[in-house]
XYZ file of C-alpha atoms in Angstrom:
775
model
C -33.175 -38.847 10.615
C -32.021 -37.830 14.133
C -34.134 -35.314 15.976
C -31.380 -32.719 15.889
C -31.037 -33.139 12.133
C -34.783 -32.680 11.603
C -34.737 -29.519 13.676
C -31.813 -28.151 11.735
C -33.457 -29.019 8.411
C -36.664 -27.168 9.323
C -34.707 -24.140 10.541
C -32.613 -24.124 7.385
C -35.687 -24.268 5.145
C -37.209 -21.390 7.076
C -33.959 -19.445 6.688
C -33.963 -20.002 2.925
C -37.611 -18.874 2.739
C -36.749 -15.666 4.577
C -33.686 -15.225 2.407
C -35.896 -15.440 -0.671
C -37.640 -12.256 0.370
C -34.410 -10.287 0.610
C -31.829 -11.753 -1.745
C -33.841 -11.689 -4.959
C -35.150 -9.081 -7.321
C -37.443 -9.206 -10.301
C -38.078 -7.136 -13.352
C -41.723 -7.285 -14.456
C -41.305 -5.720 -17.872
C -39.881 -7.268 -20.979
C -36.932 -5.280 -22.244
C -35.507 -5.129 -25.750
C -32.065 -3.567 -25.801
C -29.785 -2.726 -28.743
C -26.269 -1.536 -27.973
C -23.501 -0.028 -29.995
C -20.075 -1.630 -30.080
C -18.312 0.594 -27.549
C -21.216 1.229 -25.201
C -20.801 0.093 -21.573
C -23.659 -1.677 -19.909
C -24.922 -1.588 -16.349
C -25.910 -5.251 -16.167
C -22.755 -6.775 -17.557
C -24.012 -7.902 -21.010
C -21.503 -7.905 -23.808
C -21.422 -5.272 -26.608
C -23.469 -5.769 -29.816
C -25.853 -7.977 -27.861
C -29.542 -7.969 -28.709
C -31.497 -9.575 -25.902
C -35.125 -10.168 -25.182
C -35.381 -10.464 -21.429
C -38.376 -12.442 -20.209
C -39.503 -12.152 -16.595
C -38.141 -14.975 -14.452
C -41.542 -15.395 -12.846
C -44.958 -13.846 -13.084
C -46.468 -11.567 -10.530
C -49.112 -14.140 -9.633
C -47.104 -17.338 -9.917
C -44.029 -18.935 -8.400
C -40.587 -18.636 -9.891
C -39.110 -21.465 -11.910
C -35.606 -22.520 -10.887
C -35.543 -25.991 -12.322
C -32.931 -25.139 -14.966
C -30.426 -23.738 -12.465
C -28.085 -26.104 -10.566
C -29.320 -26.707 -7.066
C -26.319 -25.188 -5.263
C -26.402 -22.021 -7.415
C -30.093 -21.157 -7.321
C -30.976 -17.506 -6.745
C -33.866 -16.927 -4.383
C -36.432 -14.601 -5.940
C -38.782 -12.333 -4.055
C -42.466 -12.890 -4.753
C -44.480 -9.685 -4.837
C -48.022 -8.922 -5.815
C -48.828 -6.526 -8.629
C -48.950 -2.994 -7.296
C -51.454 -0.359 -8.162
C -51.384 3.402 -7.850
C -54.162 3.715 -5.323
C -53.187 5.736 -2.298
C -51.097 3.613 0.060
C -50.096 4.861 3.529
C -46.801 2.972 3.134
C -45.666 5.138 0.235
C -42.511 7.070 1.129
C -41.896 9.447 -1.790
C -43.502 9.910 -5.209
C -42.906 12.291 -8.055
C -41.757 12.846 -11.632
C -38.155 11.962 -12.524
C -36.211 11.399 -15.713
C -34.706 7.935 -16.136
C -31.679 7.290 -18.325
C -32.484 4.770 -21.073
C -29.678 3.072 -22.974
C -30.369 1.989 -26.504
C -28.368 2.803 -29.611
C -27.799 6.056 -27.773
C -28.407 7.413 -24.278
C -31.588 9.398 -23.764
C -33.857 10.352 -20.889
C -37.501 9.484 -20.446
C -39.902 10.984 -17.929
C -41.689 8.574 -15.545
C -43.739 8.694 -12.381
C -41.675 7.161 -9.570
C -43.006 5.748 -6.329
C -40.772 4.760 -3.409
C -42.262 2.200 -1.030
C -40.674 0.548 2.013
C -39.723 -2.386 -0.247
C -39.009 -1.100 -3.753
C -38.579 1.784 -6.143
C -41.274 1.518 -8.869
C -41.911 3.624 -11.954
C -45.077 4.027 -14.036
C -46.219 5.548 -17.281
C -48.096 8.318 -15.457
C -49.509 9.272 -12.088
C -52.992 7.948 -12.872
C -54.380 5.181 -10.705
C -54.763 2.974 -13.774
C -51.224 3.596 -15.020
C -49.106 0.609 -15.953
C -46.098 -0.169 -13.838
C -43.041 -0.400 -16.085
C -40.479 -1.653 -13.608
C -39.548 -2.189 -9.993
C -36.209 -2.260 -8.240
C -36.441 -4.218 -4.997
C -34.483 -2.510 -2.211
C -32.374 -4.640 0.132
C -29.469 -3.918 2.412
C -27.136 -4.622 -0.531
C -28.459 -1.767 -2.670
C -26.570 1.512 -2.864
C -27.229 5.114 -3.838
C -24.824 7.525 -5.521
C -25.652 11.067 -4.510
C -25.868 14.010 -6.947
C -22.587 15.549 -8.010
C -21.766 18.910 -9.504
C -19.829 17.488 -12.464
C -22.920 15.774 -13.889
C -24.909 18.988 -13.443
C -22.258 20.956 -15.365
C -22.319 18.438 -18.214
C -26.068 17.840 -18.504
C -27.858 20.601 -16.642
C -29.528 17.953 -14.424
C -28.815 16.629 -10.956
C -28.583 12.866 -10.999
C -28.818 10.033 -8.475
C -27.965 6.411 -9.249
C -29.601 3.472 -7.511
C -27.878 0.108 -7.810
C -29.917 -3.082 -7.515
C -29.159 -6.747 -8.010
C -29.675 -6.828 -11.775
C -29.998 -3.227 -12.905
C -29.196 0.303 -11.899
C -31.510 3.278 -12.241
C -29.917 6.591 -13.120
C -32.454 9.301 -12.352
C -32.391 13.013 -13.183
C -34.071 16.162 -11.967
C -33.490 19.862 -12.527
C -33.711 20.680 -8.820
C -30.891 19.923 -6.403
C -33.112 19.794 -3.325
C -35.383 17.280 -5.024
C -32.436 15.041 -5.922
C -31.139 15.159 -2.343
C -34.617 14.396 -0.998
C -34.928 11.285 -3.186
C -31.388 10.107 -2.319
C -32.001 10.509 1.421
C -35.337 8.688 1.242
C -33.943 5.754 -0.755
C -30.888 5.487 1.519
C -33.153 5.456 4.570
C -35.173 2.567 3.115
C -31.970 0.627 2.355
C -30.648 1.159 5.874
C -33.933 -0.062 7.355
C -33.558 -3.472 5.732
C -32.177 -6.409 7.657
C -28.737 -7.588 6.494
C -28.995 -10.102 3.669
C -27.620 -13.572 4.404
C -26.695 -16.057 1.718
C -27.213 -19.832 2.008
C -23.494 -20.248 2.701
C -23.660 -17.850 5.627
C -26.666 -19.680 7.081
C -24.870 -23.004 6.768
C -21.695 -21.609 8.360
C -23.778 -20.466 11.295
C -25.426 -23.873 11.595
C -22.028 -25.597 11.530
C -20.751 -23.297 14.273
C -23.809 -24.009 16.428
C -23.530 -27.798 15.945
C -19.739 -28.195 15.812
C -19.801 -30.490 18.871
C -22.407 -32.770 17.248
C -20.582 -34.709 14.485
C -23.762 -36.364 13.178
C -25.487 -33.063 12.498
C -22.343 -31.586 10.942
C -21.953 -34.521 8.567
C -25.627 -34.260 7.702
C -25.139 -30.586 6.819
C -22.223 -31.379 4.526
C -23.942 -34.350 2.878
C -27.173 -32.503 2.075
C -25.698 -29.154 0.948
C -23.513 -29.426 -2.192
C -22.662 -25.731 -1.933
C -20.242 -26.598 0.894
C -18.264 -29.173 -1.080
C -15.893 -29.384 -4.007
C -17.350 -28.835 -7.451
C -16.026 -28.881 -10.996
C -18.829 -26.684 -12.308
C -18.457 -22.890 -12.331
C -19.896 -20.583 -9.724
C -22.680 -18.277 -10.903
C -23.036 -16.207 -7.736
C -20.717 -15.397 -4.812
C -20.949 -17.382 -1.617
C -21.189 -14.225 0.508
C -23.335 -11.104 0.054
C -21.770 -8.107 -1.683
C -23.207 -4.632 -2.242
C -24.511 -3.899 -5.695
C -22.810 -1.215 -7.694
C -19.703 -0.371 -9.628
C -16.328 -0.432 -7.891
C -15.681 3.024 -9.354
C -18.068 4.375 -6.713
C -17.370 2.001 -3.833
C -13.554 1.789 -3.828
C -10.407 3.600 -4.862
C -9.234 0.999 -7.390
C -10.429 2.628 -10.589
C -8.347 1.936 -13.655
C -7.365 -1.614 -12.621
C -10.029 -3.346 -14.700
C -12.266 -4.399 -11.812
C -16.024 -4.419 -12.413
C -18.212 -5.272 -9.408
C -17.447 -7.274 -6.295
C -20.012 -9.872 -7.315
C -18.428 -10.319 -10.744
C -14.898 -10.362 -9.313
C -15.900 -13.066 -6.812
C -17.093 -15.292 -9.664
C -13.909 -14.572 -11.652
C -11.722 -15.520 -8.685
C -13.461 -18.891 -8.411
C -12.714 -19.471 -12.090
C -9.041 -18.680 -11.390
C -9.073 -21.149 -8.515
C -10.303 -23.898 -10.803
C -7.541 -23.094 -13.301
C -4.981 -23.941 -10.621
C -5.690 -27.647 -11.110
C -4.333 -27.618 -14.671
C -1.829 -24.739 -14.540
C 1.755 -25.691 -15.425
C 3.122 -22.969 -13.129
C 0.685 -22.032 -10.353
C 2.854 -19.296 -8.805
C 1.810 -16.345 -11.065
C -1.842 -17.387 -10.817
C -1.615 -17.564 -7.016
C 0.022 -14.144 -6.887
C -2.751 -12.735 -9.096
C -5.459 -14.015 -6.731
C -3.591 -12.563 -3.751
C -3.248 -9.206 -5.515
C -7.000 -9.111 -6.155
C -7.642 -9.804 -2.474
C -5.184 -7.054 -1.522
C -6.929 -4.548 -3.783
C -10.485 -5.605 -2.910
C -10.590 -6.179 0.830
C -14.182 -7.586 0.928
C -13.157 -10.478 -1.356
C -10.830 -12.017 1.226
C -13.575 -13.772 3.186
C -15.140 -14.881 -0.091
C -11.898 -16.472 -1.316
C -11.422 -18.227 2.027
C -14.943 -19.675 1.742
C -14.290 -20.754 -1.845
C -11.054 -22.494 -0.815
C -12.752 -24.250 2.102
C -15.417 -25.396 -0.353
C -12.849 -26.720 -2.835
C -10.934 -28.586 -0.111
C -14.051 -30.286 1.312
C -15.407 -33.556 -0.016
C -12.745 -33.851 -2.728
C -12.957 -37.169 -4.659
C -9.149 -37.556 -4.930
C -7.717 -35.206 -2.287
C -4.073 -36.345 -2.443
C -3.482 -35.582 -6.136
C -1.143 -32.750 -7.068
C -3.963 -30.881 -8.830
C -6.177 -30.747 -5.742
C -3.275 -29.909 -3.434
C -3.009 -26.607 -5.335
C -6.044 -25.393 -3.371
C -4.200 -26.137 -0.132
C -1.151 -24.289 -1.422
C -3.196 -21.190 -2.204
C -4.897 -21.468 1.186
C -1.411 -21.548 2.734
C -0.436 -18.340 0.924
C -3.717 -16.696 1.922
C -3.193 -17.568 5.589
C 0.274 -15.950 5.511
C -1.054 -12.772 3.889
C -4.590 -11.936 5.092
C -6.669 -12.782 8.130
C -10.340 -13.588 7.453
C -13.147 -12.041 9.456
C -14.049 -13.649 12.753
C -17.024 -15.776 11.526
C -15.058 -17.081 8.530
C -11.982 -17.617 10.722
C -13.970 -19.858 13.069
C -15.365 -21.731 10.074
C -11.832 -22.136 8.651
C -10.399 -23.428 11.932
C -13.214 -25.946 12.226
C -12.526 -27.059 8.652
C -8.799 -27.498 9.352
C -9.442 -29.604 12.473
C -12.014 -31.693 10.572
C -9.541 -32.394 7.761
C -6.780 -33.284 10.230
C -9.067 -35.746 12.020
C -10.268 -37.317 8.757
C -6.891 -37.412 6.942
C -4.098 -37.913 9.489
C -0.469 -38.218 8.320
C -1.211 -36.866 4.847
C -0.127 -33.771 2.928
C -3.499 -32.211 3.729
C -2.808 -32.786 7.420
C 0.577 -31.059 7.058
C -0.905 -28.086 5.209
C -3.736 -27.771 7.752
C -1.250 -27.708 10.647
C 0.901 -25.076 8.876
C -2.151 -22.898 8.145
C -3.390 -23.131 11.730
C -0.022 -21.909 12.987
C 0.147 -19.129 10.387
C -3.265 -17.774 11.412
C -1.840 -17.139 14.885
C 0.986 -14.971 13.496
C -0.465 -13.173 10.489
C -1.236 -9.495 11.087
C -1.874 -8.311 7.547
C 0.548 -7.498 4.764
C 1.226 -4.312 2.817
C 2.244 -6.281 -0.280
C 1.364 -9.677 -1.648
C 4.099 -12.310 -1.319
C 6.864 -12.211 -3.898
C 7.309 -15.009 -6.405
C 10.194 -16.353 -4.326
C 8.101 -16.310 -1.155
C 5.188 -18.108 -2.842
C 7.573 -20.739 -4.136
C 8.831 -21.556 -0.631
C 5.330 -21.411 0.852
C 4.189 -24.107 -1.578
C 6.578 -26.425 0.254
C 6.005 -24.895 3.717
C 9.629 -23.774 3.995
C 11.533 -20.670 5.111
C 13.324 -18.336 2.731
C 16.752 -16.740 3.042
C 17.164 -12.984 3.390
C 20.487 -11.284 2.718
C 21.387 -8.433 5.090
C 24.454 -6.253 4.479
C 26.703 -4.621 7.070
C 28.458 -1.239 6.772
C 31.349 -1.907 4.437
C 31.248 -4.968 2.196
C 30.217 -7.864 4.454
C 26.804 -9.518 4.697
C 24.930 -12.454 6.201
C 21.951 -14.634 5.267
C 19.112 -15.258 7.699
C 16.144 -17.614 7.413
C 12.850 -15.714 7.668
C 9.155 -16.526 7.391
C 6.201 -14.547 6.093
C 5.736 -13.127 9.591
C 9.308 -12.088 10.491
C 9.555 -8.407 11.479
C 12.472 -5.986 11.287
C 12.804 -5.995 15.083
C 13.222 -9.775 15.075
C 15.950 -9.583 12.424
C 17.767 -6.794 14.293
C 17.635 -8.789 17.518
C 18.945 -11.933 15.809
C 21.845 -10.105 14.100
C 22.732 -8.223 17.295
C 23.010 -11.523 19.154
C 25.145 -13.053 16.424
C 27.528 -10.067 16.445
C 27.581 -9.685 20.243
C 25.938 -6.259 20.134
C 22.935 -6.991 22.348
C 24.489 -5.116 25.310
C 25.525 -2.013 23.351
C 24.385 1.391 24.613
C 23.597 2.361 21.015
C 20.661 1.012 19.043
C 20.641 -0.605 15.608
C 18.102 -0.851 12.815
C 17.584 -2.156 9.310
C 17.726 0.245 6.382
C 16.391 0.020 2.844
C 19.011 1.495 0.574
C 20.431 1.769 -2.888
C 23.224 3.874 -4.328
C 21.267 7.141 -3.936
C 18.577 6.543 -1.313
C 18.268 5.233 2.225
C 15.473 4.878 4.782
C 15.221 3.243 8.194
C 12.786 0.333 8.417
C 10.147 0.428 11.147
C 10.481 -2.284 13.767
C 7.059 -3.823 13.060
C 7.565 -3.916 9.284
C 7.285 -7.360 7.712
C 10.576 -8.207 6.008
C 8.771 -10.196 3.317
C 6.941 -7.002 2.284
C 10.279 -5.259 1.743
C 11.542 -8.123 -0.406
C 8.356 -7.917 -2.481
C 8.930 -4.190 -3.036
C 12.494 -4.924 -4.157
C 11.149 -7.530 -6.587
C 8.609 -5.047 -7.985
C 11.240 -2.328 -8.380
C 13.493 -4.716 -10.240
C 10.567 -5.730 -12.494
C 10.041 -2.050 -13.396
C 13.759 -1.352 -13.888
C 15.889 -4.487 -14.444
C 19.040 -2.352 -14.642
C 18.738 -1.721 -10.887
C 19.665 -5.309 -9.999
C 21.937 -5.422 -6.980
C 21.241 -1.828 -5.925
C 18.291 -2.337 -3.580
C 19.231 -4.129 -0.397
C 18.722 -4.359 3.371
C 21.517 -3.047 5.585
C 22.076 -3.436 9.341
C 23.475 -0.202 10.796
C 23.773 2.014 13.853
C 20.555 3.972 14.316
C 20.626 5.900 17.622
C 24.073 7.233 18.544
C 23.716 7.282 22.314
C 27.335 6.568 23.352
C 30.023 7.022 20.693
C 32.902 7.388 23.175
C 32.448 4.124 25.055
C 32.856 1.854 22.025
C 35.834 -0.506 22.195
C 38.310 0.079 19.369
C 38.642 -3.648 18.651
C 34.875 -4.301 18.400
C 32.745 -4.640 15.306
C 30.668 -1.708 16.570
C 33.760 0.480 16.189
C 34.034 -0.684 12.571
C 30.344 0.132 12.007
C 30.853 3.632 13.412
C 33.898 4.154 11.202
C 32.063 3.058 8.043
C 28.963 5.132 8.762
C 31.058 8.188 9.573
C 32.851 7.770 6.246
C 29.479 7.612 4.450
C 28.622 10.982 5.994
C 31.929 12.393 4.788
C 31.378 11.207 1.211
C 27.837 12.673 1.168
C 29.237 15.999 2.358
C 27.403 15.852 5.689
C 30.454 16.327 7.941
C 31.473 20.004 8.131
C 35.261 20.067 8.075
C 38.094 21.986 6.440
C 39.604 20.740 3.208
C 42.809 19.783 5.008
C 40.885 17.656 7.506
C 38.988 16.016 4.649
C 42.292 15.133 2.950
C 43.610 13.702 6.218
C 40.455 11.612 6.586
C 40.880 10.280 3.042
C 44.527 9.338 3.755
C 43.517 7.553 6.965
C 40.836 5.693 5.026
C 43.435 4.497 2.491
C 45.812 3.377 5.233
C 43.044 1.540 7.114
C 41.891 -0.370 4.015
C 45.109 -0.867 2.014
C 47.916 -0.606 4.540
C 51.193 1.160 3.738
C 51.608 3.041 0.474
C 53.026 1.132 -2.468
C 53.634 2.105 -6.057
C 51.656 -0.900 -7.257
C 48.778 -0.538 -4.799
C 45.584 0.152 -6.766
C 43.911 3.426 -5.846
C 40.111 3.713 -5.515
C 38.322 6.526 -7.288
C 38.306 9.920 -5.611
C 34.513 9.692 -5.127
C 35.123 6.845 -2.646
C 37.502 8.930 -0.527
C 36.591 12.590 -0.802
C 33.288 14.537 -1.043
C 32.634 15.413 -4.649
C 30.975 18.726 -3.730
C 34.303 20.127 -2.524
C 36.016 19.263 -5.812
C 33.168 20.826 -7.795
C 33.335 23.981 -5.685
C 37.072 24.284 -6.340
C 36.593 23.828 -10.088
C 33.807 26.407 -10.271
C 35.788 28.926 -8.235
C 38.732 28.650 -10.627
C 36.479 29.314 -13.623
C 34.958 32.509 -12.224
C 36.670 34.927 -14.617
C 35.218 37.978 -16.302
C 33.349 37.120 -19.473
C 35.165 38.064 -22.685
C 33.811 41.173 -24.434
C 31.011 40.483 -26.832
C 31.782 40.417 -30.520
C 31.353 43.763 -32.396
C 28.117 44.128 -34.329
C 28.293 43.347 -38.035
C 28.960 46.397 -40.268
C 25.924 48.093 -41.772
C 25.405 47.610 -45.498
C 26.634 50.471 -47.698
C 24.140 53.199 -48.460
C 22.205 52.628 -51.591
C 22.614 48.867 -51.600
C 19.396 47.007 -52.186
C 18.191 44.364 -49.745
C 19.054 40.955 -51.199
C 16.912 38.806 -48.851
C 13.459 39.315 -47.321
C 13.450 40.684 -43.784
C 11.824 37.584 -42.313
C 14.342 35.252 -43.893
C 17.233 37.410 -42.747
C 15.952 37.609 -39.144
C 15.409 33.852 -39.080
C 18.958 33.273 -40.248
C 20.300 35.641 -37.591
C 18.208 33.895 -34.903
C 19.510 30.486 -35.960
C 23.053 31.817 -35.925
C 22.575 33.247 -32.399
C 21.063 29.988 -31.054
C 23.878 27.957 -32.589
C 26.437 30.303 -31.065
C 24.830 30.011 -27.620
C 24.772 26.218 -27.907
C 28.402 26.204 -28.933
C 29.302 28.468 -26.020
C 27.549 26.182 -23.531
C 29.321 23.168 -24.968
C 32.683 24.926 -24.640
C 31.905 25.901 -21.030
C 30.999 22.278 -20.270
C 34.271 21.088 -21.753
C 36.222 23.641 -19.723
C 34.408 22.610 -16.536
C 35.058 18.895 -17.132
C 38.703 19.623 -17.847
C 38.984 21.729 -14.733
C 37.291 19.013 -12.641
C 39.875 16.502 -13.815
C 42.699 18.871 -12.912
C 41.295 19.602 -9.456
C 40.589 15.912 -8.817
C 44.161 15.014 -9.760
C 45.480 17.722 -7.453
C 43.338 16.565 -4.533
C 44.291 12.924 -5.069
C 47.962 13.881 -5.168
C 47.641 15.685 -1.843
C 45.843 12.689 -0.314
C 48.526 10.282 -1.499
C 51.261 12.475 0.030
C 49.461 12.369 3.369
C 48.995 8.607 2.968
C 52.747 8.140 2.605
C 53.225 9.786 5.994
C 51.028 7.168 7.722
C 53.387 4.262 7.104
C 53.282 1.703 9.902
C 49.893 2.704 11.308
C 47.527 -0.204 11.987
C 43.895 -0.233 10.776
C 42.592 0.211 14.345
C 44.858 3.228 14.872
C 43.735 4.756 11.579
C 40.045 4.238 12.355
C 40.492 5.768 15.827
C 42.345 8.775 14.381
C 39.657 9.111 11.693
C 36.858 9.208 14.280
C 38.811 11.623 16.521
C 38.981 14.134 13.661
C 35.284 13.651 12.901
C 34.319 14.107 16.552
C 35.770 17.626 16.507
C 32.431 18.652 14.983
C 30.093 19.391 17.924
C 27.198 17.755 16.082
C 28.921 14.410 15.616
C 26.469 11.544 16.052
C 23.410 13.398 14.793
C 21.542 12.308 11.696
C 21.157 15.083 9.120
C 18.049 15.563 6.995
C 17.879 18.076 4.172
C 15.199 20.717 4.751
C 13.904 22.508 1.666
C 12.275 25.372 3.552
C 12.162 26.493 7.182
C 9.999 29.132 8.829
C 9.443 29.988 12.499
C 6.687 31.882 14.277
C 9.146 34.762 14.818
C 9.095 35.445 11.084
C 12.544 34.131 10.177
C 12.829 31.710 7.303
C 15.573 30.029 5.314
C 16.002 27.556 2.506
C 18.221 24.488 2.050
C 19.207 23.729 5.637
C 20.130 20.613 7.577
C 17.926 19.398 10.416
C 20.127 17.396 12.784
C 18.431 14.897 15.106
C 20.723 13.845 17.966
C 20.440 12.056 21.302
C 19.645 15.146 23.377
C 18.510 17.840 20.966
C 17.385 18.868 17.512
C 19.460 21.511 15.691
C 19.399 23.497 12.449
C 22.564 23.935 10.360
C 23.436 25.800 7.207
C 24.790 23.215 4.822
C 28.559 23.020 5.200
C 28.692 25.020 8.448
C 29.704 23.397 11.730
C 27.883 25.697 14.184
C 24.082 25.367 14.435
C 21.749 28.249 13.715
C 19.403 27.068 16.447
C 19.292 24.145 18.836
C 16.305 22.786 20.749
C 16.876 20.310 23.595
C 14.105 17.762 23.964
C 13.215 19.284 27.332
C 12.148 22.483 25.525
C 10.094 20.719 22.854
C 6.383 20.615 23.679
C 5.215 18.688 20.624
C 6.332 17.569 17.199
C 4.982 15.643 14.235
C 3.709 15.678 10.670
C 1.099 18.306 9.798
C 0.567 17.595 6.085
C 2.160 15.780 3.164
C 5.511 17.602 3.314
C 5.548 19.712 6.486
C 7.049 18.810 9.849
C 6.199 20.948 12.880
C 8.098 21.382 16.137
C 6.696 23.456 18.988
C 9.388 24.644 21.388
C 8.112 26.886 24.169
C 6.053 29.613 22.499
C 7.611 29.066 19.062
C 6.310 27.008 16.175
C 8.900 25.741 13.678
C 7.782 24.435 10.286
C 10.010 22.427 7.968
C 9.330 21.293 4.428
C 11.088 17.998 3.771
C 10.508 14.627 2.129
C 11.785 12.778 5.238
C 8.792 13.403 7.495
C 8.263 9.889 8.802
C 11.982 9.215 9.196
C 12.448 12.339 11.337
C 9.486 11.519 13.585
C 10.584 7.895 13.856
C 14.129 8.817 14.902
C 12.954 11.413 17.425
C 10.611 8.818 18.913
C 13.503 6.369 19.189
C 15.762 8.867 20.975
C 13.011 9.915 23.379
C 12.138 6.294 24.084
C 15.790 5.552 24.819
C 15.974 8.579 27.130
C 12.892 7.434 29.027
C 14.353 3.965 29.395
C 17.597 5.480 30.681
C 15.645 7.574 33.191
C 13.768 4.498 34.362
C 16.992 2.573 34.911
C 18.553 5.508 36.720
C 15.540 5.928 39.010
C 15.724 2.258 39.991
C 19.412 2.475 40.914
C 18.981 5.745 42.836
C 15.631 5.008 44.426
C 16.883 5.771 47.932
C 18.264 9.172 46.987
C 16.174 12.301 47.490
C 17.652 14.016 44.484
C 19.683 13.056 41.497
C 23.236 14.164 41.004
C 22.471 15.038 37.353
C 19.455 16.984 36.051
C 16.715 14.784 34.650
C 16.095 15.160 30.941
C 12.590 16.489 30.335
C 10.746 14.961 27.411
C 8.113 16.315 25.041
C 4.638 16.111 26.463
C 2.725 15.604 23.241
C 3.072 14.157 19.755
C 1.136 15.710 16.895
């Protein structure tokens, strides 16, 4: 054996010996446990299980690990039998109740002693008392502090201590005593050195000897835990804290147990990949687990490196499944730095050992992906996984205002900014003064996509929404649109940007977000018909009124025409003649009258609904007739002329170009408040409008705004001078994002202007002042 190999071997043995003192735990007592069918267990045993647990080793003898596979052996701490004589190392001691689970849950009083190494309990506080159990404390143990809910239910304050095999749930009637025990146990846990597993020690040795191939090969050859195995895994490769995920994460209700158990389950799923007919759902399930349980990501990477090392038949389709999952992992999550170094070394080793093979191709793809991956919000969609299995790109459909679209190839790392830049170049819009963005939208909802958002995450969300509601197919989509309206007058009438502006302006009209008179709205609808269909013809099909005219105006007209005085109520029924006996009981009679009244009210509402629907049809027909008459007068006008005339009418509104957000409630520091307003965000200012009115209630140029931002889940705050303005809206992030974009564009414009006028002592135009602070 080379000298370096001998040195490594001795160091490794010493590391395992040290690990044995920290990574194990023993239970000295024999336990006989009987459980009911529905009772949960702390140590993971199944219901209706009667077990007689023998100690794995005696207090005075070594542990026996001969029956456990070599690569899965647990290292057990060897401790001498403790007595109750006074020990200066004792931390805390006292009486506590311990929860005991049998056919029912009950509490038993014990004498507990906390030492710098363990939490022990005895039959009594006598020096000759028998020790009933010991929970060895390592850096992986955890303590759940007392909570008020348990005290309300039981009358006791409880603390729970999680160890490797068992958990102790302890009770006391005094809150201060419970806190004292929890603090003392937590302090002991924090004083322990971090636990390292054999895999971690070997990873460190590989990193230290990566430039010595002989030592590295010796490590792999003499440590089966680093290489492919067909047998199951009985313990995770990396250390995980003990305890239930209900207390250590926010993923309750998803069926997860503990991180240690989930790590073993994931390895079982990995092995199922070899025989799965369709690996895609299984791969997505593993990725979802890693998304939910962040600490498992490094573990899964280590398991995949293990299963792609020393494979007997590496080129078979079954074993390439591990490489395919590793490819999906590398495009979704980044491992921690130590595991990342280990993974990169593994990829280079495979490429040097298996050149010009599928493994070489996958290793090269993974190495490149690790340079680009920044973390995903969602796991890859089924379509994305399918293309990743073959190391290909996928196509993304992006729609334009109107009815056109394009398809772009994207990867798992493509961002919204990259797509916007690519589309702008294709359409010749890269030199436009206005800015563009991608939007998520359906028939009733729209939101701008942040520039750093991963497009693949959006496609996954669309896939999940369709899975929940298949009837929504075709509604969710990505759209490329104008975002910041910085220069609406300098757009050429024969450019595609002019078409975009026309289409987006028409969307505002249909949503009722362009204050205009009814005559102007009819003229806009006629211009829209002429631009799309050309001259009027008796056989030209007409679109529905909802595609030309805001429906709110038609509804308002119908409701106004129905505002007539209510007809007089019916006269009361005549009183029965004097002397007539009552034929029915009073209760029965009142019930009959109540039923008659409810039926009459229901009938009246139904009649009112019918009248309203009839009136809506009449008003819609009248409005459409007026639009058609105006359309006839536009004969001979070209589409460009119609679009220009359309935009000229729309630009009569002083707020043209701003983006309107509905505000549910508005209040200012002066005491004024209103409900149901529009907050308009424009290039130079922010303004408040009453819905349907063209003049703003208030306007705040950016130079007057000191700060702005989100204050809580539904409140947006703007500070202008000495005034604080609060808005309740569901569009918090969109408002802040758009204001940031306008301010950024203004700063860029100032920078360009300062460069061109550097020799001037003053500017011909006043410089736009920008907010000094973001909340």
